[in-house]
PDB file of C-alpha atoms in Angstrom:
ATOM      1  CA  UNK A   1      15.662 -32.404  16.187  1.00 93.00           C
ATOM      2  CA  UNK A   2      17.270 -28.779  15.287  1.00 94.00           C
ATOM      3  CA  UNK A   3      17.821 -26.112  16.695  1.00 94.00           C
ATOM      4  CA  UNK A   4      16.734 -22.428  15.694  1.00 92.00           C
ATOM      5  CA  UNK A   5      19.341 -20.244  15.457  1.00 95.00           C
ATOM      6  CA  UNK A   6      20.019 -17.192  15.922  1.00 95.00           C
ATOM      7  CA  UNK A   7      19.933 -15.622  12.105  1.00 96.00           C
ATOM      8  CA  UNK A   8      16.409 -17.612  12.076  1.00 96.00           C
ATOM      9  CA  UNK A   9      15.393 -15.524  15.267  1.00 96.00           C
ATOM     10  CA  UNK A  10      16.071 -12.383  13.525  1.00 97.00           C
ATOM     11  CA  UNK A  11      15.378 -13.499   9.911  1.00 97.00           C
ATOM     12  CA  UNK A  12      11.342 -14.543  11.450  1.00 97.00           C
ATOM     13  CA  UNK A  13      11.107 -10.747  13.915  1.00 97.00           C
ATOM     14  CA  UNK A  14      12.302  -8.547   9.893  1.00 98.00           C
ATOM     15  CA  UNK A  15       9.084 -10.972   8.516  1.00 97.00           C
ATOM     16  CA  UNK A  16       7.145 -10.142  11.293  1.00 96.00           C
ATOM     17  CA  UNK A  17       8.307  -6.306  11.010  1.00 97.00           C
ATOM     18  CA  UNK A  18       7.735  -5.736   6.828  1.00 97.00           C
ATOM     19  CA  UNK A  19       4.598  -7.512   7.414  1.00 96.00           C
ATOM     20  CA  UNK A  20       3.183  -4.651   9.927  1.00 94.00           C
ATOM     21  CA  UNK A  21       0.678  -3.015   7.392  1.00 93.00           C
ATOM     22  CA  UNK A  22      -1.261  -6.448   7.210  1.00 96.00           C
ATOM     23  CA  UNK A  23      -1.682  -6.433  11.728  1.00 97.00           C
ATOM     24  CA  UNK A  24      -4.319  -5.026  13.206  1.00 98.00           C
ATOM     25  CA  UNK A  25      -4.986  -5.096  17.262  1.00 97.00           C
ATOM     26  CA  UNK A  26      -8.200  -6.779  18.282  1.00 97.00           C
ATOM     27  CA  UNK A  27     -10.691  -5.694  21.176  1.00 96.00           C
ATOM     28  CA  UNK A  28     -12.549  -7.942  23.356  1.00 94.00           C
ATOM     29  CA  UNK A  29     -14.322  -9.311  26.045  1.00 92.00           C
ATOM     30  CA  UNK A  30     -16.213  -6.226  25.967  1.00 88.00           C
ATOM     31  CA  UNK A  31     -19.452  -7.409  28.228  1.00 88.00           C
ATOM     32  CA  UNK A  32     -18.686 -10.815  29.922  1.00 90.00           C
ATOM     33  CA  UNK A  33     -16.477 -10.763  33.405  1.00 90.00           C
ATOM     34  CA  UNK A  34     -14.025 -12.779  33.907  1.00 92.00           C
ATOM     35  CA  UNK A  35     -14.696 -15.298  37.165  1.00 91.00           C
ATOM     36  CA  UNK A  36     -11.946 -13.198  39.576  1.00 92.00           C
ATOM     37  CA  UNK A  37     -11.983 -10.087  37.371  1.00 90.00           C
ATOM     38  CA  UNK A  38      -9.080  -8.953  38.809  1.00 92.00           C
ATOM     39  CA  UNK A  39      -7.375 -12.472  37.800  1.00 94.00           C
ATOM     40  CA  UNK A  40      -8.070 -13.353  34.333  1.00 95.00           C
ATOM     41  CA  UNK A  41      -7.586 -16.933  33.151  1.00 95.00           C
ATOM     42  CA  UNK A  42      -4.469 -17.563  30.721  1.00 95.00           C
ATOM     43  CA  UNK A  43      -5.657 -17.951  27.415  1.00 95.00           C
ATOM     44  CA  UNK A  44      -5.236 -21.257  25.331  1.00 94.00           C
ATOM     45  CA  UNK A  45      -2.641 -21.340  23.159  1.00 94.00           C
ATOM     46  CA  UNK A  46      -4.945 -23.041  20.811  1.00 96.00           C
ATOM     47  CA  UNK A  47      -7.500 -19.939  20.458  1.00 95.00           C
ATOM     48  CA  UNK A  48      -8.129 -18.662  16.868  1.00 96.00           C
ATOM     49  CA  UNK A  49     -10.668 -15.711  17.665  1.00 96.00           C
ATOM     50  CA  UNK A  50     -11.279 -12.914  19.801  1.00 96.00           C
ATOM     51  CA  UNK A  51     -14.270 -13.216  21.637  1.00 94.00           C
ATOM     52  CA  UNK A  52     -17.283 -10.702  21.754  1.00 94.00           C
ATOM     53  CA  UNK A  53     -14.611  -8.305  19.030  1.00 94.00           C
ATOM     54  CA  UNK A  54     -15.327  -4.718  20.034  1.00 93.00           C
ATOM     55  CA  UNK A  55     -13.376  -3.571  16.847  1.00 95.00           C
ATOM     56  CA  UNK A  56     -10.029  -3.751  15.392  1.00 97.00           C
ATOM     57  CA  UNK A  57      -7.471  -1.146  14.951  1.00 96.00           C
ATOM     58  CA  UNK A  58      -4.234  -1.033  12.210  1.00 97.00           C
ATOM     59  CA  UNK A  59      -1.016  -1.090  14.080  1.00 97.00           C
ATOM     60  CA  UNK A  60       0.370   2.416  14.154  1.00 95.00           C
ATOM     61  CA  UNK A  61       3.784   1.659  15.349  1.00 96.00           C
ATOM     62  CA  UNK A  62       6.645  -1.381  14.818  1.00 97.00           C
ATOM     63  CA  UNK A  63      10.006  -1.646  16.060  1.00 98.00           C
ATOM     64  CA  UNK A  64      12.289  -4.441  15.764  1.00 98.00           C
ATOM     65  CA  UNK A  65      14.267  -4.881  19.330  1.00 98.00           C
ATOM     66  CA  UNK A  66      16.602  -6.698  21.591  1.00 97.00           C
ATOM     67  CA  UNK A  67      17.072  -7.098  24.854  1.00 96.00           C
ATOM     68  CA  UNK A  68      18.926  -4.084  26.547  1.00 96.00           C
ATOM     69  CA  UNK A  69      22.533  -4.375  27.631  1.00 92.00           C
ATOM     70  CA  UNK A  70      24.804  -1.916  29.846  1.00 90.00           C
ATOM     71  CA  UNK A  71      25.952  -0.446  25.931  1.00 88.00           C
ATOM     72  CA  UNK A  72      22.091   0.080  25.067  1.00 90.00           C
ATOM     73  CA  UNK A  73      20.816   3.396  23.820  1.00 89.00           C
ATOM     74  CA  UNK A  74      16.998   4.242  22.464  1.00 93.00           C
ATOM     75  CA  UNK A  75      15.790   1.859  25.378  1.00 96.00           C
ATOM     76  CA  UNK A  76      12.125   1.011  26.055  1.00 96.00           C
ATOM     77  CA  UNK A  77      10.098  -0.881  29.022  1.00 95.00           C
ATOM     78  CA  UNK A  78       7.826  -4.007  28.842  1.00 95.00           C
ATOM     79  CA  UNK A  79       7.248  -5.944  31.474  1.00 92.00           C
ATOM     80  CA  UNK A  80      10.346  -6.535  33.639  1.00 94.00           C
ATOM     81  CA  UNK A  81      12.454  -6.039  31.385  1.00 96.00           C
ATOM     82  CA  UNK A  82      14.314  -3.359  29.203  1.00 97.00           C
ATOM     83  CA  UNK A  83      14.944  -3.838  25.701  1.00 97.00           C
ATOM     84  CA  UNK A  84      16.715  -1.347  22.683  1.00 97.00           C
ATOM     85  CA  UNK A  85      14.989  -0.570  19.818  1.00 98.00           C
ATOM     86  CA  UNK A  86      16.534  -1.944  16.542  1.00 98.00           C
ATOM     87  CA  UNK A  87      16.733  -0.240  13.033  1.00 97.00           C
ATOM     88  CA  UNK A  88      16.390  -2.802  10.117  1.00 98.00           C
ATOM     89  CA  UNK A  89      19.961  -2.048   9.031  1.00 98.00           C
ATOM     90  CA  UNK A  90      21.108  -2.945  12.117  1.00 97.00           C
ATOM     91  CA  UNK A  91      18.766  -5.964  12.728  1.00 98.00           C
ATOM     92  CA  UNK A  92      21.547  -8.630  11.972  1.00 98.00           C
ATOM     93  CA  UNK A  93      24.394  -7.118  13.585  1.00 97.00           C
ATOM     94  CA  UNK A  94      22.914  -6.451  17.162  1.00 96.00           C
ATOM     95  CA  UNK A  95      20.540  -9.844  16.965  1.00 97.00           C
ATOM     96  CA  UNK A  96      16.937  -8.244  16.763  1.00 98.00           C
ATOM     97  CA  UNK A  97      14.407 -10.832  17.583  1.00 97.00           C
ATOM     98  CA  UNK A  98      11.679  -9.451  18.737  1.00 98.00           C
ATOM     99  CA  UNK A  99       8.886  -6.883  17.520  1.00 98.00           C
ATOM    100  CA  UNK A 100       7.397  -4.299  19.123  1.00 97.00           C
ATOM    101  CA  UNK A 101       3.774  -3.158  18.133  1.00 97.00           C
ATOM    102  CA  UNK A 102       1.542  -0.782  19.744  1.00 96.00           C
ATOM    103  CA  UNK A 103      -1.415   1.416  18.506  1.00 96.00           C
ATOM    104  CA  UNK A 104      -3.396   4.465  19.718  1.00 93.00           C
ATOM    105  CA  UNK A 105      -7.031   4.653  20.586  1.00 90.00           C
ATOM    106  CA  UNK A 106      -9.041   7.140  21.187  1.00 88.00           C
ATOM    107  CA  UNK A 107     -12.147   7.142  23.544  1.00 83.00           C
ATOM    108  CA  UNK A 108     -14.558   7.003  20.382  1.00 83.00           C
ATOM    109  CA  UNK A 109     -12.878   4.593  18.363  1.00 86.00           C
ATOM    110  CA  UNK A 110     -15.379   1.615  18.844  1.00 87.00           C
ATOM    111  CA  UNK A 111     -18.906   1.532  20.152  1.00 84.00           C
ATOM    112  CA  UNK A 112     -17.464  -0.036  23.301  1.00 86.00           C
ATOM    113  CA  UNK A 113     -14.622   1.684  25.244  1.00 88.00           C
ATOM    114  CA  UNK A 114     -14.238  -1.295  27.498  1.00 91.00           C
ATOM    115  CA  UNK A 115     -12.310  -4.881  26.564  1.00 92.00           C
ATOM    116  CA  UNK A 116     -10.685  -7.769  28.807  1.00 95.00           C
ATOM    117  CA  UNK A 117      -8.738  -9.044  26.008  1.00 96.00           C
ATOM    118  CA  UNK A 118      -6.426  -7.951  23.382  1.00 96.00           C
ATOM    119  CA  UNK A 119      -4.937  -9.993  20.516  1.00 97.00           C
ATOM    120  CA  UNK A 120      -2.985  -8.818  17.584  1.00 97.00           C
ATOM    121  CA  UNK A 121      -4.715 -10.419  14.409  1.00 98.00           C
ATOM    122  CA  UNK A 122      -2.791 -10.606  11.034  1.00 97.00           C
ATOM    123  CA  UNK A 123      -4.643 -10.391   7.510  1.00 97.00           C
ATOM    124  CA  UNK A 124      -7.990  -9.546   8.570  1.00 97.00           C
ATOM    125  CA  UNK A 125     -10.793  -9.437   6.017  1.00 97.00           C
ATOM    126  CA  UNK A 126     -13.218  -6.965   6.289  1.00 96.00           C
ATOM    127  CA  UNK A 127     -16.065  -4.606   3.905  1.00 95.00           C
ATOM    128  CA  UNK A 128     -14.260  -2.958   1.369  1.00 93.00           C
ATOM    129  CA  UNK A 129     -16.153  -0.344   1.960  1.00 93.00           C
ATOM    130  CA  UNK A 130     -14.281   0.583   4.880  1.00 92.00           C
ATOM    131  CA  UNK A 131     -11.350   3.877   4.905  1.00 89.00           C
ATOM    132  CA  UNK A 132      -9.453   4.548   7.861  1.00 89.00           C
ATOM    133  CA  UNK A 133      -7.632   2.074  10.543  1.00 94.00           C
ATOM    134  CA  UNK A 134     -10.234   1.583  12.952  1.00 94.00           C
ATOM    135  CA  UNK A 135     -12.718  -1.174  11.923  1.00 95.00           C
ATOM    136  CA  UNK A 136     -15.947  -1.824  13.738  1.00 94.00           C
ATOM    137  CA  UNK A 137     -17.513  -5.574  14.293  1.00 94.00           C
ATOM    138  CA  UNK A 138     -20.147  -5.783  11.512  1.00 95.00           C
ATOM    139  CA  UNK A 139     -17.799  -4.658   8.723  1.00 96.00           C
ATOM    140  CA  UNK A 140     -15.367  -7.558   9.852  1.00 97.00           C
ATOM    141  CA  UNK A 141     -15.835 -10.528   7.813  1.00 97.00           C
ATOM    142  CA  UNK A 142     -12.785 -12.705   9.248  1.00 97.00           C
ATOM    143  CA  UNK A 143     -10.263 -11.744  11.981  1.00 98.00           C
ATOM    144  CA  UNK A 144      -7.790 -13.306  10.315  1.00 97.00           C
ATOM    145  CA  UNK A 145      -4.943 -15.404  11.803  1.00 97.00           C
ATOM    146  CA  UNK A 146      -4.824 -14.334  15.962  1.00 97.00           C
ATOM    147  CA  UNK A 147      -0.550 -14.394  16.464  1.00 96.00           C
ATOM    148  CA  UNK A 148      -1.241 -12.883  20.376  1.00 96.00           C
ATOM    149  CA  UNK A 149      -3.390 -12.804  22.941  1.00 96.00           C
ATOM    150  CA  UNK A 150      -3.712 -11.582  26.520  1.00 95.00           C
ATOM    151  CA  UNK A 151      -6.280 -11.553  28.966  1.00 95.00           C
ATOM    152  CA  UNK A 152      -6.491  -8.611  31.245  1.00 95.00           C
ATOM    153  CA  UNK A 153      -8.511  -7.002  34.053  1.00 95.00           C
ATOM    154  CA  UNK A 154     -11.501  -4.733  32.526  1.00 93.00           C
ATOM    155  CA  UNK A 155     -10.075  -1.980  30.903  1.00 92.00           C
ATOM    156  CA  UNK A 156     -12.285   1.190  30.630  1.00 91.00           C
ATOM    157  CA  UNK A 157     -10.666   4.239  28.430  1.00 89.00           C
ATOM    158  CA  UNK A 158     -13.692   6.649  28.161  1.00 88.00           C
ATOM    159  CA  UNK A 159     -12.475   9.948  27.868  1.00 87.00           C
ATOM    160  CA  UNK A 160      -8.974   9.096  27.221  1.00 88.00           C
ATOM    161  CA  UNK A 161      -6.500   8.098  24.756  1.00 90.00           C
ATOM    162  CA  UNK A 162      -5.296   4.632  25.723  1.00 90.00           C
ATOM    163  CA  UNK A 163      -1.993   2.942  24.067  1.00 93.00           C
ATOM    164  CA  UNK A 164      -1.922  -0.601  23.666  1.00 94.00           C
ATOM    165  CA  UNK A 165       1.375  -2.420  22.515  1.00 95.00           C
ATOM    166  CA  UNK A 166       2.974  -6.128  22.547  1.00 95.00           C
ATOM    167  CA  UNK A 167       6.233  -8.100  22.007  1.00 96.00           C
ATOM    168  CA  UNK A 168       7.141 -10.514  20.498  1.00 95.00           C
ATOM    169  CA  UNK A 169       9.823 -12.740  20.822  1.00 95.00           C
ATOM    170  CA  UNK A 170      10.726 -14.473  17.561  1.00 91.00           C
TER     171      UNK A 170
END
């Protein structure tokens, strides 16, 4: 078998990065608990479709990255770990491969300011009636192809603006 290589790794996170205007973030979970609710289950890497969709929202932000080193400037935080953001020029030449998105939502975006999971969703179909970047349920007609999910503890952003974001590592 081969291996992927580097160029590949960076070649797949530009894709992933010109193909931004086609990703929305999906909300879900929005009624059912999860058995610990403070411990979600780890989601299948098999699952296609947000459950009990609250709405979905067009990425607002993209970044290609790396991970940080003692040189690193224009430096961000996920998880444990630091990481620089990228420009496209640059993309080859400091080994981007990964792709930060992230989107803002505020406390009346959907009907339902409460979700346990969050997936980013590529090519969703939806009424063509809709304008704007936030997309409630019943004008969704497919979510599309799911490339991320998480499972988290109830989230509950009523009466504030809440940023969600994700990486990921081509």
């Amino acid at each position: 078998m081969s291996v992927k290589t580097q160029v590949a790794s960076t070649s797949n996170a530009i894709r992933l990065y010109k193909d931004a205007q086609n990703m929305f973030f999906g909300f879900g979970n929005s009624v059912t608990e999860w058995g610990t609710p403070s411990n979600p289950p780890l989601p299948d890497t098999f699952t296609t479709q947000i459950s009990e969709l609250s709405g979905i929202a067009k990425v607002s932000n993209v970044y290609l990255a790396k991970k940080a080193d003692s040189s690193s400037t224009n430096t961000f935080i996920y998880g444990d770990s630091t990481y620089e953001k990228v420009s496209l020029g640059d993309a080859y030449k400091k080994k981007a491969n990964f792709v930060l998105v992230s989107v803002d939502l505020d406390s009346d975006s959907f009907n339902s300011n409460v979700y346990r999971s969050v997936g980013l969703l590529e090519s969703p179909q939806y009424s063509s009636s809709v304008t704007g970047n936030i997309i409630q349920p019943e004008s969704i007609i497919s979510q599309g192809n799911l490339l991320t999910i998480k499972y988290i503890p109830k989230v509950d952003y009523t009466g504030y603006t809440l940023t969600e974001q994700v990486l990921i590592e081509n």
